[in-house]
């Protein structure tokens, strides 16, 4: 029976033929699964679901790629040894070629390329990388360039005529490299091999046992001539072969293309005017290269008796249904291969391009548009939606985070499946094993080791739970552990053989801490010398388990540092998997690792690659093998599918969306190797990466039933505009033509603001970008209300106050923020944004301290000094805790900071007077104004004086903190003189500020003003900035030039690479594009000026009064 060939530009007619070809009632053995060849990994789940729905039973076809099916037939037919060693395999030949490259002549191009490596390990890694590129290249030659393979395998090698010129040198060294291996293995071109096997398997009746009784072959992309020979081989062996070709258009495109698209001979044949009627559809011209190649190949290669092209469906009327809007009109013109005409359709939202900045924002926009589609399209289910993403690994964490949010009005989120990902990303056991390899190949950095300890995959008796892991991390940080196991490990890194900050030294300190009693009069957790005392009952078992784990890790790292052959690495992989991963944890994933390691060892032995491999080379090759196996993020049903385009682009879905079609990311711009001999002449069956991507985009457009969406990155990280991918621009041009120039704006890209809660995301004039999240809408409404600077006071009822309860308790921190960055109070009331989390243990010795670390060290030295700890002892403790760089650099840093801290401490002692610091005690204060309770703590208070000490410079923020406490103390009936000691705003030395005592009435008045502004600040973003307010003129009639100078400070960068205050993310979040320094109030005028007078004027008056009193 000849091969039956069906081709259609619609899926449903082909589906009908597929059902006929796989009808179980006509099967020789109905219990055996149907053999189906599919173009991508997503087809099996889709076919299974639809077959079960239509046939009413759980029918699971056995799906495979065409190459895998044909290879299986060859092996079962005994065309080679059963282990398949004489068949071409990219993974195995990667190692064969890497071994052969070791002997490549020094003057050859590969040798010169390899010489660019640094060191033996790098040279070996480059050999393996080049071996893989060459293996992929040879695989293509075997499929599409049989004459090249035969010429290379011949002795002596013969140079094909088309290889003259610029390809002659490349052919010479490739023949020198490939020839001996081809002759040794007996591997030849795929096409002749299939033809020879067809003669062996030919039967008079029935089918050969090596082939299935029947097979259905779905085709949507390029087809090579050799693959057609393989299908003929199946037919010759008695297999009933049905080929189902999905095309964007059944029109033979060679009849329509201009002569410039062909070679000279082909162009001469097109002189007939009946052939060259008109140009095709622009998208067929731009995206249809593989379609045109396949049409030409099938026309030429399927004319023999082994092929039987058949009619798919009765001839249909030329008119297309007009009720599918823009998407339907676009698909109709493509199917008819005719140019789009102006005004053929309206912009109905069935094809929309969206632009958004950043990966996460693109994922948010996609989710919003899908939720809109579920509302607008009756009966739409999650499994009816397909999302294609050129880079799913980059988008995966963002998609997972965004789609976890519940759907508005429902308790559950929208189910989404990230499908087709590598087991390294999806199988817990595989992922855990590669995390372990990362630590073994690293420097045992504290965060990485603690990450393994806290991971359930590495559960070990005695290890803490999640809560205990956080406490253990704090202990490790307190012990100063940074990286390295011991001094010898540091020395192996090329650093001084110093055990400081290593695991050995840190664990010794922690163990000693469990043995020491607390300091006299103190409690556990306080240091004795440089050792923090710990509760032995709570910590001993955990520290013992940690020491054991670190010890095993140290031994494994030492083993991993020693290169070995692939067989030894396989044994190590098994030992590490069993020794570190928790018993019973993802046994399937661990088995995948063992199988991949064993396969790598067998291939290395077969390739003669006997040299020892470093961990980096072995793990990289192991990862590549695992990336190509099934069992990771499998394609599932019952949710929105997100996958790479090749997996499912041509499968029909009601909604098809593309995520990440940004300029430079799609289509792929993989440069052809300069030594790719196939580049000398393009032939049908070739698969250039860019042409493949364009074909997938074309197929997905034709497969969309109701809606086709595209999301691209329209702004980079700096906010500068970015263009979409070139294919998106081509699509937009066609859409503009279809709707007509007068409606072109309706199909232009919809640009979304940077944040989902931006007011622009809910602009009624832009329905195409309106958000759907109620909480985001509430935040946007509140921000809009806060920007209306011409309203007298937005603290009144209305949208601005929505969701904000009246304040009843105010911590001192809120009053400080009111004076220093008032807009934070509004964001805090909305629950937008978050404070910085506690820092994780550092992974490295501090080499150069930034401003924050500088301040932290100086404050610690000051605290030690004021606590009675001597300067030398304080410096020793900080060094032992890993707070400073080791060696001479640490001595210099500590010397500088200690001198500054000691000067401040001496000034504090002088300010304390005769009673000394021992006469001060902390005081909890509380004041109540109009049913609002203000509470906090002042650290150093005694009768008649409160004292504040800091090693920081006494800039506006420090003065504001002291002033808030000064006012609340007086309002609570604890009024007294205040003294603030610190470093001056500029230059060396020490500065002391005096705050004159306040009368209770004054304090109540000042505190009342603060609370009124605070209540307003919780309802609208207010602009009070500490540095601007401190510089603002407080006169009744300040000069405009003085006001402008003060306001300009907000937009000036402070230096040291820091951005201006106006560019801070909290400012952008609160005010958007508005300039907060220019906000006006109808009654108060400029809001910054009003707040400076009300909040900072009394502080400066108090400071002046104290100065005048001291001078008099």
Short mmCIF file of C-alpha atoms in Angstrom, two decimals, residues 381-610:
data_model
loop_
_atom_site.label_atom_id
_atom_site.label_comp_id
_atom_site.label_asym_id
_atom_site.label_seq_id
_atom_site.Cartn_x
_atom_site.Cartn_y
_atom_site.Cartn_z
CA UNK A 381 -11.28 26.81 29.65
CA UNK A 382 -7.69 27.01 30.87
CA UNK A 383 -6.68 24.06 28.66
CA UNK A 384 -7.91 26.05 25.64
CA UNK A 385 -5.07 28.55 26.16
CA UNK A 386 -1.53 28.08 24.87
CA UNK A 387 1.34 30.41 25.79
CA UNK A 388 4.50 30.13 23.71
CA UNK A 389 7.72 31.56 25.10
CA UNK A 390 11.10 31.62 23.30
CA UNK A 391 12.94 31.65 26.66
CA UNK A 392 10.78 29.72 29.16
CA UNK A 393 13.60 29.29 31.67
CA UNK A 394 14.01 33.06 32.07
CA UNK A 395 10.27 33.66 32.41
CA UNK A 396 9.49 30.61 34.57
CA UNK A 397 9.95 32.18 38.05
CA UNK A 398 8.00 35.28 37.02
CA UNK A 399 5.14 33.28 35.54
CA UNK A 400 4.96 31.08 38.63
CA UNK A 401 4.92 34.08 40.99
CA UNK A 402 2.36 36.08 39.01
CA UNK A 403 -0.07 33.22 38.36
CA UNK A 404 -0.04 32.18 42.04
CA UNK A 405 -2.34 35.11 42.84
CA UNK A 406 -6.02 34.16 43.15
CA UNK A 407 -8.31 35.12 40.29
CA UNK A 408 -10.46 38.14 41.26
CA UNK A 409 -13.75 36.89 42.65
CA UNK A 410 -12.41 33.35 43.13
CA UNK A 411 -10.48 31.63 45.86
CA UNK A 412 -8.15 29.74 43.53
CA UNK A 413 -5.44 30.98 41.14
CA UNK A 414 -5.46 30.34 37.42
CA UNK A 415 -3.80 26.96 36.89
CA UNK A 416 -0.71 27.18 34.71
CA UNK A 417 1.68 24.42 33.63
CA UNK A 418 5.27 25.27 32.69
CA UNK A 419 5.82 22.34 30.37
CA UNK A 420 8.74 20.76 28.60
CA UNK A 421 11.39 22.11 30.99
CA UNK A 422 14.56 20.22 31.74
CA UNK A 423 14.57 17.73 34.63
CA UNK A 424 17.28 19.95 36.11
CA UNK A 425 14.56 22.53 36.69
CA UNK A 426 11.56 20.32 37.44
CA UNK A 427 12.66 17.00 38.96
CA UNK A 428 13.43 17.68 42.65
CA UNK A 429 16.08 14.98 42.84
CA UNK A 430 17.88 16.16 39.69
CA UNK A 431 17.72 19.79 40.76
CA UNK A 432 19.05 18.95 44.24
CA UNK A 433 21.92 16.93 42.80
CA UNK A 434 23.04 19.81 40.58
CA UNK A 435 22.82 22.22 43.51
CA UNK A 436 25.15 19.85 45.34
CA UNK A 437 27.53 19.85 42.35
CA UNK A 438 27.50 23.65 42.43
CA UNK A 439 28.65 23.64 46.05
CA UNK A 440 31.26 20.94 45.39
CA UNK A 441 32.71 23.00 42.57
CA UNK A 442 32.67 26.23 44.59
CA UNK A 443 34.32 27.56 47.74
CA UNK A 444 31.91 26.28 50.40
CA UNK A 445 30.42 29.74 50.83
CA UNK A 446 28.28 30.08 53.93
CA UNK A 447 24.97 30.90 52.19
CA UNK A 448 25.37 27.97 49.78
CA UNK A 449 26.13 25.43 52.51
CA UNK A 450 23.30 26.75 54.68
CA UNK A 451 21.02 26.49 51.64
CA UNK A 452 21.74 22.74 51.49
CA UNK A 453 21.20 22.41 55.23
CA UNK A 454 17.77 24.07 55.02
CA UNK A 455 16.71 22.07 51.93
CA UNK A 456 14.46 19.06 52.67
CA UNK A 457 16.25 17.20 49.88
CA UNK A 458 19.35 17.00 52.11
CA UNK A 459 17.50 16.15 55.34
CA UNK A 460 19.93 14.71 57.91
CA UNK A 461 19.17 13.44 61.43
CA UNK A 462 19.77 16.26 63.91
CA UNK A 463 19.36 19.03 61.35
CA UNK A 464 16.88 21.76 62.31
CA UNK A 465 13.54 22.53 60.71
CA UNK A 466 12.92 25.74 58.76
CA UNK A 467 12.66 27.86 61.93
CA UNK A 468 15.79 26.29 63.40
CA UNK A 469 17.66 26.80 60.13
CA UNK A 470 17.18 30.57 60.48
CA UNK A 471 18.66 30.47 64.00
CA UNK A 472 21.52 28.34 62.71
CA UNK A 473 22.17 30.90 59.99
CA UNK A 474 22.38 33.62 62.63
CA UNK A 475 24.88 31.50 64.61
CA UNK A 476 27.00 30.97 61.48
CA UNK A 477 26.96 34.69 60.80
CA UNK A 478 27.91 35.50 64.39
CA UNK A 479 30.80 33.05 64.17
CA UNK A 480 32.16 34.95 61.16
CA UNK A 481 32.06 31.99 58.75
CA UNK A 482 32.51 33.20 55.17
CA UNK A 483 33.94 30.54 52.88
CA UNK A 484 36.47 27.72 52.78
CA UNK A 485 36.70 24.65 54.98
CA UNK A 486 40.07 25.32 56.61
CA UNK A 487 43.40 27.07 56.10
CA UNK A 488 44.55 24.51 53.53
CA UNK A 489 41.37 25.08 51.56
CA UNK A 490 42.07 28.82 51.56
CA UNK A 491 45.61 28.18 50.37
CA UNK A 492 44.30 26.07 47.48
CA UNK A 493 42.34 29.16 46.39
CA UNK A 494 45.56 31.13 46.14
CA UNK A 495 44.87 33.05 49.36
CA UNK A 496 46.90 33.21 52.57
CA UNK A 497 46.72 29.98 54.56
CA UNK A 498 44.62 31.65 57.25
CA UNK A 499 41.76 29.82 58.95
CA UNK A 500 39.96 33.06 59.82
CA UNK A 501 36.32 32.98 58.61
CA UNK A 502 36.53 29.31 57.58
CA UNK A 503 34.11 26.58 58.60
CA UNK A 504 36.75 24.93 60.78
CA UNK A 505 37.41 28.07 62.83
CA UNK A 506 33.74 29.06 62.98
CA UNK A 507 32.50 25.65 64.10
CA UNK A 508 35.19 25.55 66.78
CA UNK A 509 33.95 28.92 68.09
CA UNK A 510 30.34 27.75 68.06
CA UNK A 511 31.22 24.53 69.87
CA UNK A 512 33.18 26.49 72.46
CA UNK A 513 30.15 28.75 72.88
CA UNK A 514 28.05 25.79 74.02
CA UNK A 515 30.65 24.93 76.69
CA UNK A 516 31.22 28.37 78.19
CA UNK A 517 28.95 29.80 80.89
CA UNK A 518 27.44 33.24 80.26
CA UNK A 519 29.42 36.28 81.43
CA UNK A 520 29.08 37.21 85.07
CA UNK A 521 25.73 38.89 85.58
CA UNK A 522 24.76 38.25 81.97
CA UNK A 523 22.74 35.69 80.09
CA UNK A 524 23.19 33.19 77.26
CA UNK A 525 23.70 34.88 73.93
CA UNK A 526 26.09 37.47 75.31
CA UNK A 527 29.79 37.18 74.38
CA UNK A 528 32.64 36.01 76.53
CA UNK A 529 35.60 37.58 74.82
CA UNK A 530 35.06 36.87 71.10
CA UNK A 531 32.84 33.80 71.67
CA UNK A 532 29.06 34.05 71.87
CA UNK A 533 27.65 31.80 74.59
CA UNK A 534 24.96 29.37 73.41
CA UNK A 535 22.40 27.13 75.06
CA UNK A 536 24.03 23.73 75.07
CA UNK A 537 20.74 21.83 75.31
CA UNK A 538 19.32 23.61 72.27
CA UNK A 539 22.40 23.90 70.11
CA UNK A 540 24.70 20.96 70.81
CA UNK A 541 22.85 18.37 68.71
CA UNK A 542 22.29 20.79 65.82
CA UNK A 543 25.91 21.93 65.77
CA UNK A 544 27.04 18.32 65.87
CA UNK A 545 24.86 17.47 62.87
CA UNK A 546 26.11 20.57 61.05
CA UNK A 547 29.74 19.66 61.76
CA UNK A 548 29.11 16.16 60.43
CA UNK A 549 27.44 17.48 57.29
CA UNK A 550 30.23 19.99 56.67
CA UNK A 551 32.79 17.23 57.22
CA UNK A 552 31.17 15.00 54.60
CA UNK A 553 30.90 17.96 52.28
CA UNK A 554 34.61 18.70 52.78
CA UNK A 555 35.53 15.12 51.84
CA UNK A 556 33.29 15.23 48.77
CA UNK A 557 34.81 18.57 47.70
CA UNK A 558 38.30 17.14 48.00
CA UNK A 559 37.22 14.22 45.81
CA UNK A 560 35.54 16.56 43.32
CA UNK A 561 38.72 18.60 42.99
CA UNK A 562 40.50 15.55 41.55
CA UNK A 563 39.90 15.00 37.80
CA UNK A 564 38.85 11.48 36.86
CA UNK A 565 37.61 9.52 33.88
CA UNK A 566 33.90 9.37 33.13
CA UNK A 567 33.52 5.90 34.72
CA UNK A 568 34.93 7.16 38.03
CA UNK A 569 32.66 10.20 37.88
CA UNK A 570 29.69 7.90 37.43
CA UNK A 571 30.63 6.05 40.62
CA UNK A 572 31.07 9.34 42.46
CA UNK A 573 27.65 10.51 41.30
CA UNK A 574 26.02 7.40 42.75
CA UNK A 575 27.91 7.77 46.03
CA UNK A 576 27.06 11.47 46.40
CA UNK A 577 23.41 10.88 45.53
CA UNK A 578 23.10 8.19 48.17
CA UNK A 579 25.26 9.97 50.74
CA UNK A 580 23.70 13.43 50.65
CA UNK A 581 20.14 13.20 49.35
CA UNK A 582 17.50 12.16 51.86
CA UNK A 583 16.41 8.54 51.66
CA UNK A 584 13.35 8.14 49.43
CA UNK A 585 13.60 11.66 48.04
CA UNK A 586 12.51 11.62 44.36
CA UNK A 587 13.87 8.19 43.48
CA UNK A 588 12.86 8.68 39.85
CA UNK A 589 14.91 11.86 39.52
CA UNK A 590 17.92 10.24 41.17
CA UNK A 591 17.60 7.33 38.76
CA UNK A 592 17.69 9.78 35.86
CA UNK A 593 20.98 11.18 37.16
CA UNK A 594 22.47 7.69 37.50
CA UNK A 595 21.34 6.69 34.00
CA UNK A 596 22.74 9.86 32.44
CA UNK A 597 26.06 9.43 34.27
CA UNK A 598 26.28 5.79 33.17
CA UNK A 599 25.46 6.72 29.57
CA UNK A 600 28.17 9.37 29.64
CA UNK A 601 30.68 6.81 30.94
CA UNK A 602 29.77 4.28 28.24
CA UNK A 603 30.02 6.90 25.48
CA UNK A 604 33.39 8.10 26.76
CA UNK A 605 34.75 4.54 26.76
CA UNK A 606 33.38 3.87 23.27
CA UNK A 607 34.85 7.15 22.03
CA UNK A 608 38.29 6.38 23.43
CA UNK A 609 38.18 9.49 25.63
CA UNK A 610 40.32 8.05 28.39
#
